[in-house]
Short mmCIF file of C-alpha atoms and ligand atoms in Angstrom, two decimals:
data_model
loop_
_atom_site.label_atom_id
_atom_site.label_comp_id
_atom_site.label_asym_id
_atom_site.label_seq_id
_atom_site.Cartn_x
_atom_site.Cartn_y
_atom_site.Cartn_z
CA MET A 4 0.00 0.00 0.00
CA ALA A 5 2.69 2.41 1.00
CA ASN A 6 4.47 1.89 -2.32
CA SER A 7 1.59 3.04 -4.45
CA MET A 8 1.33 6.07 -2.18
CA GLU A 9 4.98 6.87 -2.66
CA THR A 10 4.66 6.72 -6.44
CA HIS A 11 2.24 9.64 -6.24
CA LEU A 12 4.13 11.68 -3.72
CA ASN A 13 7.58 13.09 -4.01
CA ALA A 14 10.12 13.32 -1.27
CA LEU A 15 9.85 16.26 1.13
CA ASP A 16 8.94 19.34 -0.80
CA THR A 17 10.66 22.56 0.23
CA SER A 18 8.60 24.64 -2.23
CA LYS A 19 5.69 24.39 0.21
CA SER A 20 7.37 26.55 2.84
CA ALA A 21 6.03 29.76 1.26
CA ILE A 22 2.50 28.58 2.09
CA THR A 23 1.38 29.26 5.68
CA VAL A 24 -1.23 27.05 7.29
CA GLY A 25 -3.13 28.05 10.43
CA LEU A 26 -4.17 24.96 12.39
CA VAL A 27 -6.70 25.65 15.12
CA GLY A 28 -6.73 23.11 17.96
CA GLY A 29 -3.99 20.93 19.37
CA GLY A 30 -5.93 17.72 20.13
CA ILE A 31 -5.09 14.41 18.48
CA GLY A 32 -6.43 15.59 15.11
CA GLY A 33 -4.57 18.90 15.17
CA VAL A 34 -1.26 17.45 16.34
CA VAL A 35 -1.20 14.61 13.78
CA THR A 36 -2.05 17.10 11.04
CA ALA A 37 0.61 19.55 12.22
CA ILE A 38 3.24 16.80 12.13
CA ALA A 39 2.14 15.79 8.63
CA LEU A 40 1.93 19.26 7.07
CA GLY A 41 5.07 20.43 8.87
CA ARG A 42 6.98 17.40 7.59
CA ILE A 43 5.80 18.09 4.06
CA GLY A 44 7.35 21.54 4.38
CA TYR A 45 4.40 23.87 4.99
CA THR A 46 4.91 26.73 7.44
CA VAL A 47 2.43 25.79 10.13
CA HIS A 48 1.01 27.89 12.98
CA LEU A 49 -0.77 25.72 15.52
CA PHE A 50 -3.15 27.56 17.90
CA GLU A 51 -4.26 25.93 21.11
CA GLN A 52 -6.50 27.64 23.64
CA ALA A 53 -4.95 25.76 26.58
CA ALA A 54 -1.61 26.75 28.10
CA LYS A 55 -0.04 23.51 26.88
CA PHE A 56 -0.88 20.36 24.99
CA SER A 57 -2.96 18.10 27.18
CA GLU A 58 -5.37 15.22 26.93
CA ILE A 59 -7.84 13.90 29.45
CA GLY A 60 -6.99 10.98 31.75
CA ALA A 61 -8.88 8.33 29.86
CA GLY A 62 -8.33 5.58 27.35
CA VAL A 63 -9.06 5.54 23.65
CA ALA A 64 -9.32 2.62 21.25
CA LEU A 65 -7.81 2.87 17.79
CA GLY A 66 -9.16 0.25 15.40
CA PRO A 67 -7.27 -1.31 12.45
CA ASN A 68 -8.25 1.54 10.09
CA SER A 69 -6.77 4.13 12.46
CA VAL A 70 -3.57 2.10 12.91
CA GLU A 71 -3.39 1.78 9.12
CA ALA A 72 -3.75 5.58 8.74
CA LEU A 73 -0.85 6.07 11.16
CA HIS A 74 1.14 3.46 9.24
CA LEU A 75 0.51 5.18 5.90
CA LEU A 76 1.38 8.59 7.34
CA SER A 77 4.59 7.22 8.85
CA ASN A 78 5.69 5.70 5.55
CA ALA A 79 4.74 8.66 3.40
CA LEU A 80 6.41 11.19 5.69
CA ASP A 81 9.29 9.02 6.83
CA THR A 82 8.52 9.81 10.45
CA PRO A 83 7.83 7.21 13.17
CA ILE A 84 4.26 8.16 14.11
CA LEU A 85 3.20 4.51 14.20
CA GLY A 86 6.38 3.35 15.95
CA ASN A 87 5.96 5.94 18.69
CA TYR A 88 2.31 4.97 19.06
CA GLU A 89 3.12 1.27 19.32
CA ARG A 90 5.52 1.96 22.16
CA VAL A 91 2.76 3.43 24.34
CA ALA A 92 -0.26 1.46 23.09
CA THR A 93 -1.62 -1.90 24.16
CA MET A 94 -1.72 -3.75 20.84
CA GLU A 95 -3.97 -6.80 20.41
CA GLU A 96 -1.70 -8.79 18.13
CA LYS A 97 -3.05 -12.33 18.27
CA ASN A 98 -6.68 -12.43 17.32
CA GLY A 99 -7.47 -8.72 17.12
CA LEU A 100 -10.19 -9.01 19.78
CA TRP A 101 -12.23 -5.82 19.91
CA PHE A 102 -14.71 -6.67 22.63
CA HIS A 103 -16.07 -9.69 24.36
CA PHE A 104 -19.79 -8.79 24.51
CA THR A 105 -21.93 -10.20 27.31
CA LYS A 106 -25.41 -9.81 28.74
CA TRP A 107 -25.73 -7.12 31.38
CA ASP A 108 -26.60 -9.34 34.33
CA THR A 109 -25.24 -12.81 33.66
CA GLN A 110 -21.92 -12.53 31.80
CA GLU A 111 -23.38 -14.85 29.18
CA THR A 112 -21.41 -14.38 25.96
CA ILE A 113 -23.23 -12.69 23.08
CA ALA A 114 -20.32 -12.21 20.70
CA GLU A 115 -16.54 -12.11 20.59
CA VAL A 116 -15.85 -9.55 17.92
CA THR A 117 -12.49 -9.74 16.24
CA GLY A 118 -11.23 -7.59 13.41
CA LYS A 119 -8.85 -8.31 10.58
CA GLY A 120 -5.87 -6.15 11.47
CA ARG A 121 -4.68 -4.67 14.73
CA GLN A 122 -6.98 -3.55 17.51
CA SER A 123 -5.25 -1.27 19.96
CA THR A 124 -5.94 0.88 22.99
CA VAL A 125 -3.99 3.65 24.65
CA HIS A 126 -4.05 6.26 27.41
CA ARG A 127 -4.89 9.52 25.65
CA ALA A 128 -2.13 11.48 27.38
CA ARG A 129 0.48 8.87 26.35
CA LEU A 130 -0.74 9.02 22.76
CA LEU A 131 -0.31 12.78 22.67
CA GLU A 132 3.09 12.58 24.38
CA SER A 133 4.23 10.03 21.80
CA LEU A 134 3.35 12.44 18.99
CA LEU A 135 4.75 15.72 20.32
CA PRO A 136 8.47 14.94 19.74
CA LEU A 137 7.61 14.50 16.05
CA LEU A 138 6.45 18.10 15.57
CA PRO A 139 9.00 19.53 13.15
CA LYS A 140 10.60 22.99 13.35
CA THR A 141 8.28 24.19 10.60
CA VAL A 142 5.48 24.17 13.20
CA THR A 143 5.15 27.20 15.51
CA THR A 144 2.85 26.58 18.46
CA HIS A 145 0.77 29.39 19.97
CA PHE A 146 -0.60 28.37 23.37
CA ALA A 147 -3.24 30.20 25.39
CA SER A 148 -4.57 31.36 22.02
CA ARG A 149 -8.28 30.94 21.69
CA ILE A 150 -9.45 31.55 18.16
CA THR A 151 -12.60 33.59 18.03
CA LYS A 152 -13.10 34.00 14.30
CA VAL A 153 -11.59 33.20 10.91
CA GLU A 154 -12.36 35.00 7.64
CA ASN A 155 -11.60 34.37 3.99
CA LEU A 156 -10.19 37.66 2.65
CA PRO A 157 -10.54 38.88 -0.97
CA SER A 158 -6.73 38.80 -1.12
CA ASN A 159 -6.82 34.96 -0.99
CA LYS A 160 -5.61 35.04 2.58
CA VAL A 161 -7.36 33.85 5.71
CA LEU A 162 -7.46 36.13 8.74
CA ILE A 163 -7.36 34.35 12.08
CA HIS A 164 -8.47 36.31 15.15
CA THR A 165 -7.23 35.27 18.58
CA SER A 166 -8.31 36.25 22.05
CA PRO A 167 -6.31 36.52 24.22
CA PRO A 168 -3.42 37.47 21.91
CA HIS A 169 -1.28 34.68 20.54
CA GLN A 170 2.45 34.76 21.31
CA PRO A 171 3.92 37.52 19.14
CA HIS A 172 5.78 36.08 16.18
CA PRO A 173 8.42 37.99 14.16
CA ASP A 174 6.23 37.83 11.04
CA TYR A 175 3.04 38.69 12.90
CA PRO A 176 3.86 41.23 15.56
CA THR A 177 0.36 42.50 16.35
CA GLY A 178 -0.47 39.46 18.42
CA THR A 179 -4.22 39.60 17.85
CA THR A 180 -4.62 38.49 14.25
CA LEU A 181 -2.59 36.38 11.91
CA GLU A 182 -2.89 36.16 8.15
CA VAL A 183 -2.35 32.72 6.66
CA ASP A 184 -2.89 31.12 3.27
CA VAL A 185 -5.03 28.25 4.51
CA CYS A 186 -6.81 27.46 7.78
CA ILE A 187 -7.81 24.06 9.16
CA GLY A 188 -10.20 23.95 12.09
CA CYS A 189 -9.28 21.02 14.34
CA ASP A 190 -11.00 22.67 17.28
CA GLY A 191 -13.39 19.98 18.37
CA VAL A 192 -17.14 19.68 18.64
CA LYS A 193 -17.71 23.32 19.68
CA SER A 194 -15.51 24.55 16.80
CA ALA A 195 -15.20 28.33 16.55
CA VAL A 196 -13.83 27.90 13.03
CA ARG A 197 -16.96 26.06 11.92
CA GLY A 198 -19.18 28.62 13.64
CA SER A 199 -17.49 31.71 12.26
CA MET A 200 -17.35 30.28 8.73
CA GLY A 201 -21.12 29.72 8.74
CA LEU A 202 -20.64 26.05 7.89
CA GLY A 203 -23.72 25.24 9.93
CA GLY A 204 -23.58 22.60 12.56
CA VAL A 205 -26.22 21.74 15.10
CA VAL A 206 -24.57 20.42 18.27
CA ARG A 207 -27.11 18.55 20.38
CA TYR A 208 -27.34 16.41 23.48
CA THR A 209 -27.73 12.78 22.48
CA GLY A 210 -29.83 11.67 25.45
CA THR A 211 -26.83 9.70 26.69
CA TYR A 212 -24.40 10.43 29.50
CA ALA A 213 -21.38 8.36 30.39
CA TYR A 214 -19.38 7.75 33.55
CA ARG A 215 -15.66 7.58 32.78
CA GLY A 216 -12.71 6.62 34.90
CA LEU A 217 -9.59 4.55 35.34
CA LEU A 218 -8.82 1.85 37.89
CA PRO A 219 -5.71 -0.15 38.79
CA MET A 220 -5.64 -3.48 36.98
CA ASP A 221 -4.12 -5.38 39.90
CA LYS A 222 -7.07 -4.45 42.12
CA ALA A 223 -9.54 -5.30 39.33
CA VAL A 224 -7.91 -8.74 38.96
CA GLN A 225 -8.03 -9.27 42.74
CA ARG A 226 -11.76 -8.63 42.74
CA THR A 227 -12.91 -10.32 39.53
CA GLY A 228 -10.05 -12.56 38.34
CA GLU A 229 -7.98 -12.59 35.14
CA THR A 230 -11.03 -11.84 33.01
CA ALA A 231 -10.47 -8.16 33.95
CA ARG A 232 -7.64 -8.11 31.39
CA VAL A 233 -10.01 -8.78 28.48
CA SER A 234 -11.77 -5.92 26.63
CA ARG A 235 -15.40 -6.39 27.62
CA MET A 236 -18.77 -4.81 26.94
CA TRP A 237 -21.97 -5.53 28.89
CA LEU A 238 -25.23 -4.77 27.05
CA GLY A 239 -28.51 -4.03 28.83
CA PRO A 240 -31.74 -2.05 28.65
CA HIS A 241 -30.91 1.63 27.93
CA LYS A 242 -27.37 1.17 29.29
CA HIS A 243 -24.06 -0.43 28.46
CA VAL A 244 -20.65 -0.63 30.08
CA LEU A 245 -17.26 -1.17 28.54
CA THR A 246 -13.82 -1.84 29.97
CA PHE A 247 -10.48 -2.25 28.24
CA PRO A 248 -6.86 -2.36 29.40
CA ILE A 249 -4.40 0.47 28.75
CA GLU A 250 -0.88 1.32 29.94
CA GLN A 251 0.55 -2.08 28.99
CA GLY A 252 -2.29 -3.76 30.84
CA ASN A 253 -1.68 -1.96 34.17
CA ILE A 254 -4.79 0.22 34.07
CA LEU A 255 -8.39 -0.60 33.25
CA ASN A 256 -10.39 2.05 31.40
CA LEU A 257 -14.11 2.11 32.15
CA VAL A 258 -16.99 3.87 30.42
CA ALA A 259 -20.57 3.27 31.57
CA PHE A 260 -23.36 4.71 29.40
CA VAL A 261 -26.91 5.61 30.42
CA SER A 262 -29.48 6.67 27.80
CA ASP A 263 -32.89 8.26 27.88
CA HIS A 264 -34.35 8.35 24.39
CA SER A 265 -37.92 9.00 25.43
CA LYS A 266 -37.85 12.36 23.61
CA PRO A 267 -37.17 12.77 19.86
CA ALA A 268 -33.54 13.50 18.94
CA ASP A 269 -34.06 17.23 18.37
CA GLU A 270 -35.85 17.74 21.70
CA ARG A 271 -33.17 16.33 24.00
CA THR A 272 -31.47 18.99 26.06
CA TRP A 273 -28.77 19.09 28.70
CA GLU A 274 -28.62 21.78 31.37
CA GLY A 275 -25.31 22.66 33.01
CA GLN A 276 -21.73 21.60 32.46
CA TRP A 277 -20.97 18.77 30.08
CA VAL A 278 -18.32 17.19 32.32
CA VAL A 279 -18.55 17.01 36.14
CA PRO A 280 -16.91 14.91 38.86
CA VAL A 281 -19.30 12.36 40.24
CA GLY A 282 -19.60 10.10 43.33
CA LYS A 283 -19.40 6.33 43.18
CA ASP A 284 -22.82 5.91 44.78
CA GLU A 285 -24.49 7.78 41.97
CA MET A 286 -22.87 5.49 39.40
CA LYS A 287 -23.71 2.35 41.32
CA LYS A 288 -27.33 3.45 41.68
CA ASP A 289 -27.61 3.72 37.91
CA PHE A 290 -26.28 0.16 37.56
CA GLN A 291 -28.15 -1.59 40.37
CA GLY A 292 -28.75 -5.23 39.49
CA TRP A 293 -25.93 -5.35 36.92
CA ASP A 294 -23.27 -8.03 36.79
CA LYS A 295 -21.13 -8.16 39.94
CA ASP A 296 -17.94 -7.40 37.95
CA VAL A 297 -19.45 -4.14 36.72
CA LEU A 298 -20.27 -3.15 40.30
CA GLU A 299 -16.78 -4.08 41.49
CA TYR A 300 -15.21 -1.90 38.80
CA LEU A 301 -17.51 1.03 39.57
CA ASP A 302 -16.38 0.68 43.17
CA LEU A 303 -12.72 0.84 42.15
CA VAL A 304 -12.86 3.73 39.67
CA GLU A 305 -10.66 6.63 40.72
CA LYS A 306 -11.93 10.19 40.24
CA PRO A 307 -14.94 9.28 38.09
CA GLU A 308 -16.55 11.90 35.87
CA ARG A 309 -19.91 12.14 34.19
CA TRP A 310 -19.92 13.29 30.58
CA ALA A 311 -23.04 14.57 28.83
CA LEU A 312 -22.48 13.25 25.30
CA HIS A 313 -23.21 15.66 22.49
CA GLU A 314 -23.02 15.12 18.77
CA LEU A 315 -22.76 17.25 15.69
CA VAL A 316 -25.53 16.69 13.17
CA PRO A 317 -23.73 15.69 9.90
CA LEU A 318 -22.67 18.75 7.92
CA GLU A 319 -23.36 19.31 4.24
CA THR A 320 -19.97 20.87 3.67
CA TRP A 321 -16.74 21.31 5.63
CA THR A 322 -14.97 23.73 3.37
CA LYS A 323 -15.36 27.39 2.48
CA GLY A 324 -12.70 29.03 0.34
CA ARG A 325 -9.38 28.38 2.03
CA VAL A 326 -10.81 27.08 5.28
CA THR A 327 -11.69 23.48 6.05
CA LEU A 328 -12.42 21.30 9.08
CA LEU A 329 -10.85 18.14 10.45
CA GLY A 330 -11.68 15.71 13.28
CA ASP A 331 -14.50 16.39 15.72
CA SER A 332 -15.05 19.92 14.43
CA ALA A 333 -16.20 18.29 11.18
CA HIS A 334 -17.85 15.12 12.44
CA ALA A 335 -18.16 14.76 16.23
CA SER A 336 -20.27 11.73 17.05
CA LEU A 337 -21.28 9.45 19.87
CA PRO A 338 -18.30 7.25 20.74
CA HIS A 339 -20.14 3.95 20.20
CA ASN A 340 -18.01 2.72 17.30
CA GLY A 341 -14.77 3.74 19.06
CA ALA A 342 -13.95 5.60 15.88
CA GLY A 343 -13.88 9.41 16.39
CA ALA A 344 -10.16 9.83 16.90
CA GLY A 345 -9.58 7.23 14.19
CA GLN A 346 -11.62 9.30 11.75
CA ALA A 347 -9.40 12.28 12.59
CA THR A 348 -6.28 10.25 11.69
CA GLU A 349 -7.92 9.23 8.41
CA ASP A 350 -8.73 12.91 7.71
CA ALA A 351 -5.11 13.82 8.41
CA TYR A 352 -3.80 11.13 6.05
CA ILE A 353 -6.01 12.12 3.12
CA LEU A 354 -5.52 15.86 3.61
CA ALA A 355 -1.74 15.58 3.94
CA SER A 356 -1.48 13.21 0.96
CA LEU A 357 -3.36 15.67 -1.24
CA LEU A 358 -1.62 18.79 0.02
CA ARG A 359 1.69 17.09 -0.59
CA LEU A 360 1.19 16.70 -4.33
CA PRO A 361 3.48 19.00 -6.35
CA GLU A 362 0.45 20.36 -8.20
CA CYS A 363 -0.89 21.73 -4.92
CA THR A 364 0.25 25.35 -4.94
CA ASN A 365 -0.98 28.52 -3.33
CA GLU A 366 -3.06 29.08 -6.48
CA THR A 367 -4.66 25.61 -6.61
CA ILE A 368 -4.94 24.71 -2.93
CA GLU A 369 -8.67 25.41 -2.63
CA LYS A 370 -9.38 22.59 -5.09
CA PHE A 371 -7.28 20.24 -2.96
CA LEU A 372 -9.30 21.13 0.13
CA GLN A 373 -12.46 20.38 -1.83
CA ALA A 374 -11.04 17.03 -2.99
CA TYR A 375 -10.28 16.15 0.66
CA GLU A 376 -13.84 16.95 1.68
CA ARG A 377 -15.32 15.01 -1.24
CA VAL A 378 -13.89 11.71 -0.08
CA ARG A 379 -13.86 12.27 3.67
CA LEU A 380 -17.29 13.78 4.33
CA PRO A 381 -19.49 10.83 3.24
CA ARG A 382 -17.52 8.27 5.24
CA ALA A 383 -17.32 10.44 8.37
CA ALA A 384 -21.04 11.29 8.15
CA LYS A 385 -21.90 7.60 7.84
CA GLN A 386 -19.84 6.93 10.97
CA GLN A 387 -21.77 9.66 12.84
CA VAL A 388 -25.13 8.05 12.04
CA TRP A 389 -23.78 4.52 12.56
CA ALA A 390 -22.61 5.49 16.06
CA LEU A 391 -26.18 6.39 17.00
CA ARG A 392 -27.42 3.07 15.67
CA SER A 393 -24.65 1.14 17.47
CA GLY A 394 -25.79 2.72 20.73
CA GLU A 395 -29.33 1.50 20.05
CA VAL A 396 -28.04 -2.04 19.49
CA TYR A 397 -26.02 -1.98 22.74
CA ASP A 398 -28.90 -0.53 24.74
CA LEU A 399 -31.35 -3.09 23.30
CA GLU A 400 -33.33 -0.28 21.66
CA SER A 401 -32.83 -1.37 18.04
CA PRO A 402 -35.54 -3.28 16.15
CA MET A 403 -33.68 -6.46 17.26
CA GLY A 404 -34.41 -5.61 20.91
CA ASP A 405 -32.96 -8.34 23.13
CA ASP A 406 -32.95 -11.07 20.50
CA TRP A 407 -29.42 -11.95 21.59
CA LYS A 408 -28.71 -14.23 18.64
CA LYS A 409 -29.49 -11.46 16.16
CA VAL A 410 -27.62 -8.89 18.26
CA GLY A 411 -24.55 -11.15 18.34
CA GLU A 412 -24.63 -11.66 14.56
CA ASN A 413 -25.07 -7.96 14.03
CA LEU A 414 -22.10 -7.09 16.28
CA ASN A 415 -19.90 -9.54 14.41
CA GLU A 416 -20.44 -7.63 11.17
CA ARG A 417 -21.07 -4.10 12.48
CA TYR A 418 -17.65 -2.56 12.31
CA ARG A 419 -16.16 -4.21 9.22
CA TRP A 420 -16.83 -1.22 6.94
CA ILE A 421 -15.03 1.04 9.39
CA TRP A 422 -12.03 -1.20 10.02
CA GLU A 423 -11.49 -2.67 6.56
CA HIS A 424 -11.75 0.54 4.59
CA ASP A 425 -9.32 1.19 1.76
CA LEU A 426 -7.90 4.70 2.33
CA GLU A 427 -5.66 4.42 -0.71
CA LYS A 428 -8.75 4.01 -2.87
CA ASP A 429 -10.18 7.23 -1.37
CA LEU A 430 -6.97 9.00 -2.22
CA GLN A 431 -7.14 7.72 -5.79
CA GLU A 432 -10.75 8.89 -6.04
CA ALA A 433 -9.82 12.37 -4.83
CA MET A 434 -7.00 12.52 -7.36
CA GLU A 435 -9.27 11.36 -10.17
CA TRP A 436 -11.63 14.21 -9.31
CA LEU A 437 -8.74 16.67 -9.32
CA LYS A 438 -7.93 15.43 -12.83
CA THR A 439 -11.47 16.09 -14.02
CA GLU A 440 -11.10 19.59 -12.58
CA GLY A 441 -7.94 20.05 -14.64
CA VAL A 442 -5.71 20.51 -11.60
CA LEU A 443 -3.87 17.17 -11.89
CA HIS A 444 -2.68 15.60 -15.13
C1 FAD B 6 -16.65 8.93 26.17
C2 FAD B 6 -15.86 9.01 24.89
C3 FAD B 6 -15.14 7.90 24.45
C4 FAD B 6 -14.45 7.94 23.23
N1 FAD B 6 -13.77 6.83 22.82
C5 FAD B 6 -13.16 6.82 21.63
C6 FAD B 6 -12.44 5.66 21.17
O1 FAD B 6 -12.35 4.66 21.87
N2 FAD B 6 -11.85 5.70 19.95
C7 FAD B 6 -11.91 6.82 19.15
O2 FAD B 6 -11.33 6.80 18.05
N3 FAD B 6 -12.55 7.94 19.56
C8 FAD B 6 -13.18 7.96 20.77
N4 FAD B 6 -13.82 9.08 21.19
C9 FAD B 6 -13.86 10.26 20.29
C10 FAD B 6 -12.55 11.02 20.36
O3 FAD B 6 -12.28 11.37 21.70
C11 FAD B 6 -12.62 12.28 19.52
O4 FAD B 6 -13.16 11.97 18.26
C12 FAD B 6 -11.24 12.90 19.33
O5 FAD B 6 -10.61 13.13 20.56
C13 FAD B 6 -11.36 14.19 18.54
O6 FAD B 6 -10.09 14.78 18.41
P1 FAD B 6 -9.98 16.25 17.82
O7 FAD B 6 -8.51 16.55 17.80
O8 FAD B 6 -10.73 16.35 16.54
O9 FAD B 6 -10.75 17.19 18.82
P2 FAD B 6 -10.48 17.51 20.39
O10 FAD B 6 -9.86 16.34 21.08
O11 FAD B 6 -11.77 18.02 20.90
O12 FAD B 6 -9.39 18.66 20.33
C14 FAD B 6 -9.74 19.97 20.04
C15 FAD B 6 -8.62 20.89 20.53
O13 FAD B 6 -8.89 22.20 20.09
C16 FAD B 6 -8.73 23.11 21.18
N5 FAD B 6 -9.65 24.21 20.91
C17 FAD B 6 -11.00 24.18 20.94
N6 FAD B 6 -11.51 25.38 20.61
C18 FAD B 6 -10.45 26.17 20.35
C19 FAD B 6 -10.34 27.53 19.95
N7 FAD B 6 -11.42 28.31 19.72
N8 FAD B 6 -9.10 28.07 19.78
C20 FAD B 6 -7.98 27.30 20.00
N9 FAD B 6 -8.04 26.01 20.40
C21 FAD B 6 -9.26 25.46 20.55
C22 FAD B 6 -9.08 22.29 22.41
O14 FAD B 6 -8.52 22.84 23.59
C23 FAD B 6 -8.51 20.94 22.05
O15 FAD B 6 -7.15 20.83 22.42
C24 FAD B 6 -14.49 9.10 22.42
C25 FAD B 6 -15.18 10.23 22.88
C26 FAD B 6 -15.85 10.20 24.10
C27 FAD B 6 -16.61 11.41 24.55
#
């Protein structure tokens, strides 16, 4: 796969350095994209509203498609993104087990879902730490810089407004605005880039909240036995719980979901903060009567939080002029396919591969942003809707209800289209379109 990629893409291209890219948001999507575009040779300004790069203390699963995107990026850019990831991740090498699914109260097996390719899980902070050393010198980071607005200017520039002022830079001494050639909003579900560009975007409460937390694996094993080391998901009425190991198997990551879908999707509202610390009793009350292992884990969780889960209704377009979106700002979804961060890595791969082509110049770059959107938007939007449906299957709210045989069969096939996707084919498709537009020959 990597070879065909390399035939399309030249070695590092220094002619790109005259093009400045403003990247808004230093989460997983923004950092991977900054590494990629910086390695290609673009002059990148990365704005992050926080005082430093940081990720929450929780785990994240990266499926085979996400690992493949990291692999392709590593090969194309000759930088060890995948190698660094593998050093901090817990990789399921043998049978690629994703989850062992059981009934909520009996531990009776419903399905053991395995995927062709490599399932993997990681502590979010470790993932970010593994990436940061790969940021090249072409990337200037501006911390404590919250972007309030971006505008396409008639001069073919994009004006980025920050508040408070970004760190003064020799080329941009005013410290409140920065003119760039292209802007990519990687600023998450509440994206200011998306908002100020008028790209639409209804962000709504999904009717689901989730308790999240970490617990020490040795204590989990003491209480429930070696089975704690397996990635597991319990499915029950309007609720489901998942656990998977991170930190080389030393920590267990837990997420316990509770849904109320009694109101139609557009009438569900959440009052107050999206993320709050929560007591163990509250969690246990929600899961009264559930399998004893679930209750043991809830008892062991350290510093649990409750997250009100919001989603972005699929957008019709991500791109306006010289501004586009990437990651959650473009396609935030419920986490039920374990695929949001993975979609961001796929975005980064396709965008970087297109922007790396020699034909991508300051004059043609808008077409390349459109080509990126053309292949990425339909897949990401499908994932957004699919995540909702996956939640219904887990919570026994789908038309299959608690027909466990059907649910098991469904789970066995549910994720194949996400995991076994051919990103190289998407890239080819985008390039074919660029040919029809007369930009590639
Ligand atoms: C409970 C839960 C479980 C999940 N599990 C998984 C999983 O197992 N696998 C998976 O692939 N995905 C999972 N996801 C989804 C995944 O977390 C997200 O898709 C992913 O983190 C999105 O990354 P991002 O970089 O696009 O956005 P974010 O992580 O939201 O990063 C956005 C960054 O932009 C910064 N920012 C925001 N606004 C501004 C501004 N105006 N100016 C400057 N900076 C700004 C923020 O500070 C932040 O650093 C889960 C999500 C949840 C809620």
